[in-house]
Amino acid sequence: MKNIYTPIFIIGILLSLYSCHKTDSADFISTTSTTSNSAVYNTAMVGKWNIVSDSTYVGAGSGNHAVDYAGTAGDYFIILANGTIYTKEGSQLDTLSYHMSSDTGIVISSFGVILNGVPQVSKIITYTSTSLVIASPESLTPGGIFWRKVTLSK
């Protein structure tokens, strides 16, 4: 029985070391206006996007499993230039905030794992005028895998 606890303890220590780091403010791109600093938003992504698929993991422990949602007519992500995203999946409505951390890095509230109160930087995998794919980093925790990938089209 003692042999089972040793790997679990080591994994727990490694996860806590991974999750306990300070985010450098230089990781976030900002522009300076004459009055204040403001976050950068990718205005090229602005508009209404149809949901093709939304893949994620749900549940905890042995119940943790992948779920692939296929978008239906009327499902959308509306991305605004002010850092707001409105989503509709089936009957579920949500409002998210976002900012760009780099050309391909995007921080979206409630998208993937939030460590120490800070959402992780997701990656824009594909971006064209008609296709947008965003994926969060895959995180292995004692509760299971956490990850999300959304595929959008215009």
Tab-separated table of N, CA and C in Angstrom:
chain	number	residue	atom	x	y	z
A	1	MET	N	0.826	-1.194	0.000
A	1	MET	CA	0.000	0.000	0.000
A	1	MET	C	0.870	1.257	0.000
A	2	LYS	N	2.019	1.176	0.707
A	2	LYS	CA	2.917	2.319	0.778
A	2	LYS	C	3.466	2.669	-0.606
A	3	ASN	N	3.648	1.645	-1.460
A	3	ASN	CA	4.175	1.874	-2.804
A	3	ASN	C	3.216	2.673	-3.670
A	4	ILE	N	1.934	2.609	-3.410
A	4	ILE	CA	0.945	3.369	-4.178
A	4	ILE	C	1.013	4.847	-3.819
A	5	TYR	N	1.221	5.155	-2.561
A	5	TYR	CA	1.229	6.545	-2.115
A	5	TYR	C	2.455	7.320	-2.601
A	6	THR	N	3.581	6.649	-2.787
A	6	THR	CA	4.802	7.343	-3.211
A	6	THR	C	4.633	8.017	-4.570
A	7	PRO	N	4.174	7.316	-5.634
A	7	PRO	CA	3.994	8.007	-6.923
A	7	PRO	C	2.936	9.106	-6.860
A	8	ILE	N	1.873	8.864	-6.095
A	8	ILE	CA	0.833	9.886	-5.969
A	8	ILE	C	1.400	11.126	-5.290
A	9	PHE	N	2.221	10.926	-4.262
A	9	PHE	CA	2.849	12.046	-3.560
A	9	PHE	C	3.779	12.814	-4.499
A	10	ILE	N	4.579	12.097	-5.277
A	10	ILE	CA	5.515	12.749	-6.206
A	10	ILE	C	4.747	13.538	-7.268
A	11	ILE	N	3.687	12.955	-7.804
A	11	ILE	CA	2.872	13.665	-8.798
A	11	ILE	C	2.255	14.913	-8.184
A	12	GLY	N	1.763	14.800	-6.952
A	12	GLY	CA	1.186	15.963	-6.265
A	12	GLY	C	2.197	17.076	-6.078
A	13	ILE	N	3.419	16.727	-5.688
A	13	ILE	CA	4.480	17.732	-5.514
A	13	ILE	C	4.796	18.394	-6.854
A	14	LEU	N	4.938	17.591	-7.910
A	14	LEU	CA	5.247	18.156	-9.229
A	14	LEU	C	4.140	19.081	-9.721
A	15	LEU	N	2.889	18.687	-9.512
A	15	LEU	CA	1.778	19.546	-9.923
A	15	LEU	C	1.762	20.846	-9.146
A	16	SER	N	2.044	20.779	-7.851
A	16	SER	CA	2.037	22.017	-7.069
A	16	SER	C	3.193	22.926	-7.472
A	17	LEU	N	4.341	22.353	-7.813
A	17	LEU	CA	5.457	23.179	-8.274
A	17	LEU	C	5.147	23.816	-9.623
A	18	TYR	N	4.489	23.063	-10.503
A	18	TYR	CA	4.134	23.583	-11.818
A	18	TYR	C	3.124	24.719	-11.708
A	19	SER	N	2.158	24.563	-10.821
A	19	SER	CA	1.083	25.553	-10.743
A	19	SER	C	1.462	26.783	-9.929
A	20	CYS	N	2.509	26.715	-9.155
A	20	CYS	CA	2.891	27.839	-8.292
A	20	CYS	C	4.017	28.633	-8.935
A	21	HIS	N	3.684	29.459	-9.892
A	21	HIS	CA	4.679	30.336	-10.482
A	21	HIS	C	4.054	31.700	-10.724
A	22	LYS	N	4.907	32.674	-10.720
A	22	LYS	CA	4.440	34.042	-10.902
A	22	LYS	C	4.436	34.368	-12.388
A	23	THR	N	3.361	34.956	-12.841
A	23	THR	CA	3.264	35.377	-14.226
A	23	THR	C	3.969	36.711	-14.381
A	24	ASP	N	4.895	36.756	-15.304
A	24	ASP	CA	5.635	37.977	-15.564
A	24	ASP	C	4.737	38.939	-16.328
A	25	SER	N	4.657	40.161	-15.884
A	25	SER	CA	3.797	41.132	-16.555
A	25	SER	C	4.250	41.394	-17.982
A	26	ALA	N	5.490	41.050	-18.309
A	26	ALA	CA	5.971	41.230	-19.674
A	26	ALA	C	5.349	40.209	-20.622
A	27	ASP	N	4.697	39.165	-20.072
A	27	ASP	CA	4.039	38.179	-20.912
A	27	ASP	C	2.811	38.750	-21.606
A	28	PHE	N	2.299	39.863	-21.143
A	28	PHE	CA	1.089	40.442	-21.696
A	28	PHE	C	1.437	41.672	-22.517
A	29	ILE	N	0.957	41.694	-23.741
A	29	ILE	CA	1.199	42.818	-24.628
A	29	ILE	C	0.246	43.939	-24.253
A	30	SER	N	0.737	45.149	-24.194
A	30	SER	CA	-0.160	46.272	-23.959
A	30	SER	C	0.262	47.428	-24.843
A	31	THR	N	-0.690	48.283	-25.113
A	31	THR	CA	-0.384	49.482	-25.872
A	31	THR	C	-0.523	50.667	-24.942
A	32	THR	N	0.217	51.692	-25.216
A	32	THR	CA	0.147	52.875	-24.375
A	32	THR	C	-0.568	53.977	-25.127
A	33	SER	N	-1.635	54.452	-24.538
A	33	SER	CA	-2.315	55.610	-25.103
A	33	SER	C	-1.842	56.830	-24.323
A	34	THR	N	-2.341	57.969	-24.673
A	34	THR	CA	-1.891	59.171	-23.975
A	34	THR	C	-2.416	59.234	-22.552
A	35	THR	N	-3.460	58.478	-22.235
A	35	THR	CA	-4.034	58.563	-20.896
A	35	THR	C	-3.809	57.325	-20.046
A	36	SER	N	-3.744	56.130	-20.661
A	36	SER	CA	-3.598	54.925	-19.845
A	36	SER	C	-3.132	53.755	-20.694
A	37	ASN	N	-2.807	52.660	-20.010
A	37	ASN	CA	-2.467	51.414	-20.702
A	37	ASN	C	-3.740	50.604	-20.892
A	38	SER	N	-3.833	49.922	-22.013
A	38	SER	CA	-4.995	49.070	-22.245
A	38	SER	C	-4.544	47.774	-22.892
A	39	ALA	N	-5.281	46.706	-22.667
A	39	ALA	CA	-4.935	45.407	-23.229
A	39	ALA	C	-5.135	45.419	-24.738
A	40	VAL	N	-4.442	44.515	-25.412
A	40	VAL	CA	-4.523	44.425	-26.867
A	40	VAL	C	-5.581	43.397	-27.250
A	41	TYR	N	-6.426	43.743	-28.204
A	41	TYR	CA	-7.449	42.848	-28.722
A	41	TYR	C	-7.227	42.694	-30.214
A	42	ASN	N	-7.430	41.506	-30.729
A	42	ASN	CA	-7.248	41.247	-32.151
A	42	ASN	C	-8.529	41.625	-32.884
A	43	THR	N	-8.542	42.802	-33.468
A	43	THR	CA	-9.761	43.289	-34.119
A	43	THR	C	-10.091	42.507	-35.389
A	44	ALA	N	-9.114	41.793	-35.961
A	44	ALA	CA	-9.400	40.986	-37.148
A	44	ALA	C	-10.323	39.814	-36.818
A	45	MET	N	-10.317	39.361	-35.565
A	45	MET	CA	-11.176	38.241	-35.157
A	45	MET	C	-12.590	38.691	-34.804
A	46	VAL	N	-12.818	39.989	-34.753
A	46	VAL	CA	-14.112	40.520	-34.327
A	46	VAL	C	-15.209	40.058	-35.273
A	47	GLY	N	-16.328	39.674	-34.698
A	47	GLY	CA	-17.480	39.277	-35.500
A	47	GLY	C	-18.170	38.061	-34.924
A	48	LYS	N	-19.166	37.603	-35.651
A	48	LYS	CA	-19.936	36.434	-35.225
A	48	LYS	C	-19.367	35.192	-35.899
A	49	TRP	N	-19.012	34.214	-35.085
A	49	TRP	CA	-18.457	32.953	-35.541
A	49	TRP	C	-19.429	31.833	-35.180
A	50	ASN	N	-19.666	30.920	-36.104
A	50	ASN	CA	-20.506	29.749	-35.846
A	50	ASN	C	-19.656	28.662	-35.191
A	51	ILE	N	-20.230	27.959	-34.231
A	51	ILE	CA	-19.504	26.879	-33.562
A	51	ILE	C	-19.591	25.617	-34.417
A	52	VAL	N	-18.421	25.114	-34.828
A	52	VAL	CA	-18.342	23.838	-35.533
A	52	VAL	C	-18.260	22.720	-34.496
A	53	SER	N	-17.336	22.883	-33.527
A	53	SER	CA	-17.207	21.907	-32.446
A	53	SER	C	-16.595	22.580	-31.228
A	54	ASP	N	-16.881	22.007	-30.070
A	54	ASP	CA	-16.313	22.464	-28.802
A	54	ASP	C	-15.973	21.206	-28.018
A	55	SER	N	-14.686	20.907	-27.917
A	55	SER	CA	-14.226	19.685	-27.264
A	55	SER	C	-13.606	20.033	-25.924
A	56	THR	N	-13.926	19.245	-24.910
A	56	THR	CA	-13.410	19.505	-23.569
A	56	THR	C	-13.424	18.215	-22.765
A	57	TYR	N	-12.881	18.269	-21.563
A	57	TYR	CA	-12.977	17.176	-20.603
A	57	TYR	C	-13.896	17.620	-19.483
A	58	VAL	N	-14.736	16.714	-18.994
A	58	VAL	CA	-15.631	17.004	-17.875
A	58	VAL	C	-15.494	15.904	-16.836
A	59	GLY	N	-15.982	16.184	-15.634
A	59	GLY	CA	-15.940	15.207	-14.561
A	59	GLY	C	-14.627	15.258	-13.816
A	60	ALA	N	-14.549	14.474	-12.753
A	60	ALA	CA	-13.347	14.437	-11.928
A	60	ALA	C	-12.996	12.991	-11.610
A	61	GLY	N	-11.704	12.767	-11.391
A	61	GLY	CA	-11.235	11.432	-11.028
A	61	GLY	C	-11.536	10.423	-12.114
A	62	SER	N	-12.073	9.264	-11.710
A	62	SER	CA	-12.359	8.204	-12.680
A	62	SER	C	-13.510	8.578	-13.617
A	63	GLY	N	-14.282	9.610	-13.262
A	63	GLY	CA	-15.370	10.072	-14.122
A	63	GLY	C	-14.939	11.101	-15.146
A	64	ASN	N	-13.661	11.468	-15.165
A	64	ASN	CA	-13.134	12.455	-16.105
A	64	ASN	C	-13.124	11.849	-17.510
A	65	HIS	N	-13.770	12.527	-18.474
A	65	HIS	CA	-13.830	11.999	-19.834
A	65	HIS	C	-14.011	13.129	-20.848
A	66	ALA	N	-13.636	12.820	-22.085
A	66	ALA	CA	-13.738	13.798	-23.169
A	66	ALA	C	-15.185	13.928	-23.630
A	67	VAL	N	-15.564	15.156	-23.972
A	67	VAL	CA	-16.888	15.435	-24.528
A	67	VAL	C	-16.686	16.299	-25.770
A	68	ASP	N	-17.270	15.876	-26.876
A	68	ASP	CA	-17.196	16.639	-28.120
A	68	ASP	C	-18.588	17.147	-28.452
A	69	TYR	N	-18.753	18.469	-28.417
A	69	TYR	CA	-20.031	19.091	-28.750
A	69	TYR	C	-19.984	19.515	-30.209
A	70	ALA	N	-20.943	19.074	-30.993
A	70	ALA	CA	-21.052	19.493	-32.393
A	70	ALA	C	-22.007	20.674	-32.452
A	71	GLY	N	-21.519	21.779	-32.967
A	71	GLY	CA	-22.343	22.977	-33.060
A	71	GLY	C	-23.577	22.755	-33.915
A	72	THR	N	-24.651	23.446	-33.552
A	72	THR	CA	-25.895	23.374	-34.316
A	72	THR	C	-26.234	24.781	-34.811
A	73	ALA	N	-27.207	24.871	-35.679
A	73	ALA	CA	-27.626	26.177	-36.195
A	73	ALA	C	-28.006	27.077	-35.021
A	74	GLY	N	-27.495	28.274	-35.006
A	74	GLY	CA	-27.793	29.218	-33.929
A	74	GLY	C	-26.735	29.272	-32.845
A	75	ASP	N	-25.785	28.317	-32.816
A	75	ASP	CA	-24.686	28.361	-31.844
A	75	ASP	C	-23.628	29.338	-32.344
A	76	TYR	N	-23.056	30.114	-31.437
A	76	TYR	CA	-22.110	31.134	-31.886
A	76	TYR	C	-21.125	31.554	-30.805
A	77	PHE	N	-20.053	32.190	-31.252
A	77	PHE	CA	-19.130	33.002	-30.464
A	77	PHE	C	-19.192	34.377	-31.119
A	78	ILE	N	-19.569	35.404	-30.404
A	78	ILE	CA	-19.498	36.769	-30.920
A	78	ILE	C	-18.324	37.429	-30.219
A	79	ILE	N	-17.294	37.756	-30.991
A	79	ILE	CA	-16.074	38.353	-30.450
A	79	ILE	C	-16.120	39.848	-30.720
A	80	LEU	N	-16.043	40.638	-29.661
A	80	LEU	CA	-16.087	42.095	-29.775
A	80	LEU	C	-14.693	42.682	-29.597
A	81	ALA	N	-14.476	43.867	-30.147
A	81	ALA	CA	-13.181	44.538	-30.068
A	81	ALA	C	-12.856	45.029	-28.661
A	82	ASN	N	-13.838	45.077	-27.767
A	82	ASN	CA	-13.598	45.581	-26.410
A	82	ASN	C	-13.149	44.496	-25.436
A	83	GLY	N	-12.877	43.274	-25.939
A	83	GLY	CA	-12.415	42.201	-25.069
A	83	GLY	C	-13.521	41.330	-24.516
A	84	THR	N	-14.696	41.370	-25.119
A	84	THR	CA	-15.835	40.569	-24.668
A	84	THR	C	-16.163	39.510	-25.715
A	85	ILE	N	-16.530	38.318	-25.241
A	85	ILE	CA	-17.005	37.244	-26.116
A	85	ILE	C	-18.357	36.784	-25.578
A	86	TYR	N	-19.367	36.776	-26.441
A	86	TYR	CA	-20.673	36.217	-26.096
A	86	TYR	C	-20.772	34.851	-26.765
A	87	THR	N	-21.193	33.840	-26.003
A	87	THR	CA	-21.314	32.505	-26.573
A	87	THR	C	-22.720	31.957	-26.379
A	88	LYS	N	-23.102	31.091	-27.315
A	88	LYS	CA	-24.361	30.353	-27.201
A	88	LYS	C	-24.115	28.954	-27.725
A	89	GLU	N	-24.301	27.969	-26.846
A	89	GLU	CA	-24.225	26.558	-27.220
A	89	GLU	C	-25.522	25.913	-26.775
A	90	GLY	N	-26.370	25.579	-27.724
A	90	GLY	CA	-27.693	25.071	-27.378
A	90	GLY	C	-28.450	26.158	-26.633
A	91	SER	N	-28.912	25.854	-25.429
A	91	SER	CA	-29.628	26.855	-24.627
A	91	SER	C	-28.703	27.585	-23.653
A	92	GLN	N	-27.405	27.239	-23.646
A	92	GLN	CA	-26.446	27.833	-22.711
A	92	GLN	C	-25.856	29.130	-23.272
A	93	LEU	N	-26.070	30.225	-22.557
A	93	LEU	CA	-25.491	31.519	-22.920
A	93	LEU	C	-24.383	31.841	-21.933
A	94	ASP	N	-23.313	32.492	-22.406
A	94	ASP	CA	-22.218	32.867	-21.518
A	94	ASP	C	-21.560	34.136	-22.038
A	95	THR	N	-20.954	34.872	-21.129
A	95	THR	CA	-20.181	36.062	-21.472
A	95	THR	C	-18.779	35.871	-20.923
A	96	LEU	N	-17.783	35.966	-21.789
A	96	LEU	CA	-16.385	35.774	-21.421
A	96	LEU	C	-15.615	37.053	-21.709
A	97	SER	N	-14.462	37.187	-21.095
A	97	SER	CA	-13.568	38.290	-21.446
A	97	SER	C	-12.289	37.683	-22.016
A	98	TYR	N	-11.599	38.463	-22.848
A	98	TYR	CA	-10.357	37.973	-23.443
A	98	TYR	C	-9.394	39.119	-23.671
A	99	HIS	N	-8.127	38.761	-23.824
A	99	HIS	CA	-7.123	39.682	-24.347
A	99	HIS	C	-6.029	38.855	-25.017
A	100	MET	N	-5.354	39.472	-25.956
A	100	MET	CA	-4.280	38.809	-26.683
A	100	MET	C	-2.994	38.949	-25.878
A	101	SER	N	-2.253	37.837	-25.729
A	101	SER	CA	-0.962	37.904	-25.052
A	101	SER	C	0.180	37.901	-26.064
A	102	SER	N	-0.107	37.495	-27.294
A	102	SER	CA	0.850	37.523	-28.403
A	102	SER	C	0.044	37.356	-29.688
A	103	ASP	N	0.724	37.225	-30.814
A	103	ASP	CA	0.010	37.049	-32.081
A	103	ASP	C	-0.851	35.787	-32.091
A	104	THR	N	-0.387	34.731	-31.423
A	104	THR	CA	-1.138	33.473	-31.397
A	104	THR	C	-1.574	33.082	-29.989
A	105	GLY	N	-1.338	33.928	-29.010
A	105	GLY	CA	-1.733	33.647	-27.631
A	105	GLY	C	-2.941	34.472	-27.235
A	106	ILE	N	-3.931	33.815	-26.643
A	106	ILE	CA	-5.144	34.503	-26.217
A	106	ILE	C	-5.519	33.999	-24.825
A	107	VAL	N	-5.830	34.929	-23.940
A	107	VAL	CA	-6.271	34.584	-22.587
A	107	VAL	C	-7.773	34.818	-22.541
A	108	ILE	N	-8.526	33.731	-22.328
A	108	ILE	CA	-9.987	33.804	-22.271
A	108	ILE	C	-10.422	33.362	-20.882
A	109	SER	N	-11.228	34.199	-20.224
A	109	SER	CA	-11.730	33.814	-18.903
A	109	SER	C	-12.561	32.542	-19.024
A	110	SER	N	-12.440	31.663	-18.069
A	110	SER	CA	-13.218	30.408	-18.012
A	110	SER	C	-12.975	29.495	-19.207
A	111	PHE	N	-11.789	29.504	-19.762
A	111	PHE	CA	-11.447	28.657	-20.905
A	111	PHE	C	-10.212	27.866	-20.508
A	112	GLY	N	-10.382	26.627	-20.114
A	112	GLY	CA	-9.254	25.834	-19.636
A	112	GLY	C	-9.071	26.013	-18.137
A	113	VAL	N	-7.886	25.675	-17.655
A	113	VAL	CA	-7.585	25.696	-16.221
A	113	VAL	C	-7.215	27.103	-15.778
A	114	ILE	N	-7.650	27.468	-14.573
A	114	ILE	CA	-7.268	28.738	-13.965
A	114	ILE	C	-6.351	28.408	-12.794
A	115	LEU	N	-5.080	28.809	-12.881
A	115	LEU	CA	-4.095	28.532	-11.843
A	115	LEU	C	-3.807	29.795	-11.053
A	116	ASN	N	-3.939	29.709	-9.748
A	116	ASN	CA	-3.690	30.855	-8.866
A	116	ASN	C	-4.482	32.081	-9.297
A	117	GLY	N	-5.702	31.867	-9.758
A	117	GLY	CA	-6.574	32.964	-10.157
A	117	GLY	C	-6.288	33.536	-11.534
A	118	VAL	N	-5.347	32.936	-12.267
A	118	VAL	CA	-4.965	33.450	-13.584
A	118	VAL	C	-5.299	32.408	-14.654
A	119	PRO	N	-6.142	32.760	-15.637
A	119	PRO	CA	-6.417	31.816	-16.729
A	119	PRO	C	-5.152	31.570	-17.546
A	120	GLN	N	-5.005	30.347	-18.034
A	120	GLN	CA	-3.843	30.024	-18.853
A	120	GLN	C	-3.960	30.670	-20.234
A	121	VAL	N	-2.820	30.818	-20.888
A	121	VAL	CA	-2.795	31.359	-22.245
A	121	VAL	C	-3.148	30.235	-23.212
A	122	SER	N	-4.227	30.424	-23.949
A	122	SER	CA	-4.629	29.466	-24.975
A	122	SER	C	-3.944	29.836	-26.280
A	123	LYS	N	-3.934	28.909	-27.214
A	123	LYS	CA	-3.242	29.131	-28.480
A	123	LYS	C	-4.238	29.176	-29.630
A	124	ILE	N	-4.042	30.154	-30.501
A	124	ILE	CA	-4.815	30.213	-31.741
A	124	ILE	C	-4.092	29.298	-32.723
A	125	ILE	N	-4.687	28.137	-32.977
A	125	ILE	CA	-4.054	27.128	-33.822
A	125	ILE	C	-4.252	27.458	-35.296
A	126	THR	N	-5.468	27.859	-35.650
A	126	THR	CA	-5.800	28.205	-37.032
A	126	THR	C	-6.558	29.517	-37.032
A	127	TYR	N	-6.163	30.412	-37.929
A	127	TYR	CA	-6.936	31.637	-38.111
A	127	TYR	C	-6.901	32.042	-39.572
A	128	THR	N	-8.075	32.020	-40.204
A	128	THR	CA	-8.258	32.551	-41.550
A	128	THR	C	-9.510	33.416	-41.501
A	129	SER	N	-9.883	33.982	-42.617
A	129	SER	CA	-11.087	34.818	-42.630
A	129	SER	C	-12.355	34.001	-42.383
A	130	THR	N	-12.282	32.673	-42.557
A	130	THR	CA	-13.470	31.833	-42.372
A	130	THR	C	-13.306	30.735	-41.322
A	131	SER	N	-12.142	30.625	-40.703
A	131	SER	CA	-11.904	29.547	-39.745
A	131	SER	C	-11.065	30.034	-38.567
A	132	LEU	N	-11.469	29.646	-37.355
A	132	LEU	CA	-10.742	30.012	-36.139
A	132	LEU	C	-10.763	28.814	-35.199
A	133	VAL	N	-9.571	28.356	-34.791
A	133	VAL	CA	-9.448	27.242	-33.849
A	133	VAL	C	-8.599	27.715	-32.677
A	134	ILE	N	-9.155	27.606	-31.457
A	134	ILE	CA	-8.469	28.020	-30.233
A	134	ILE	C	-8.416	26.817	-29.302
A	135	ALA	N	-7.239	26.543	-28.722
A	135	ALA	CA	-7.096	25.422	-27.788
A	135	ALA	C	-6.354	25.878	-26.546
A	136	SER	N	-6.846	25.431	-25.399
A	136	SER	CA	-6.154	25.704	-24.141
A	136	SER	C	-5.058	24.660	-23.965
A	137	PRO	N	-4.068	24.936	-23.116
A	137	PRO	CA	-3.070	23.906	-22.821
A	137	PRO	C	-3.748	22.730	-22.112
A	138	GLU	N	-3.237	21.540	-22.339
A	138	GLU	CA	-3.767	20.370	-21.642
A	138	GLU	C	-3.108	20.298	-20.274
A	139	SER	N	-3.912	20.207	-19.227
A	139	SER	CA	-3.400	20.171	-17.858
A	139	SER	C	-3.843	18.890	-17.178
A	140	LEU	N	-2.871	18.154	-16.649
A	140	LEU	CA	-3.160	16.946	-15.895
A	140	LEU	C	-3.128	17.299	-14.417
A	141	THR	N	-4.249	17.099	-13.738
A	141	THR	CA	-4.353	17.403	-12.310
A	141	THR	C	-4.797	16.139	-11.579
A	142	PRO	N	-4.745	16.143	-10.255
A	142	PRO	CA	-5.254	14.979	-9.517
A	142	PRO	C	-6.730	14.705	-9.818
A	143	GLY	N	-7.475	15.725	-10.236
A	143	GLY	CA	-8.890	15.552	-10.565
A	143	GLY	C	-9.132	15.058	-11.974
A	144	GLY	N	-8.089	15.024	-12.796
A	144	GLY	CA	-8.230	14.559	-14.172
A	144	GLY	C	-7.599	15.526	-15.150
A	145	ILE	N	-7.910	15.337	-16.415
A	145	ILE	CA	-7.372	16.173	-17.491
A	145	ILE	C	-8.310	17.352	-17.708
A	146	PHE	N	-7.725	18.522	-17.901
A	146	PHE	CA	-8.507	19.703	-18.247
A	146	PHE	C	-7.928	20.282	-19.525
A	147	TRP	N	-8.811	20.539	-20.489
A	147	TRP	CA	-8.406	21.013	-21.810
A	147	TRP	C	-9.662	21.422	-22.550
A	148	ARG	N	-9.517	22.363	-23.471
A	148	ARG	CA	-10.653	22.770	-24.292
A	148	ARG	C	-10.148	23.221	-25.651
A	149	LYS	N	-10.894	22.848	-26.676
A	149	LYS	CA	-10.584	23.285	-28.040
A	149	LYS	C	-11.897	23.624	-28.719
A	150	VAL	N	-11.967	24.828	-29.254
A	150	VAL	CA	-13.173	25.257	-29.954
A	150	VAL	C	-12.809	25.542	-31.412
A	151	THR	N	-13.639	25.028	-32.324
A	151	THR	CA	-13.464	25.246	-33.753
A	151	THR	C	-14.644	26.077	-34.233
A	152	LEU	N	-14.329	27.222	-34.848
A	152	LEU	CA	-15.353	28.177	-35.279
A	152	LEU	C	-15.242	28.417	-36.780
A	153	SER	N	-16.348	28.819	-37.393
A	153	SER	CA	-16.331	29.158	-38.818
A	153	SER	C	-17.241	30.348	-39.068
A	154	LYS	N	-17.003	31.033	-40.185
A	154	LYS	CA	-17.869	32.148	-40.605
A	154	LYS	C	-18.606	31.744	-41.854
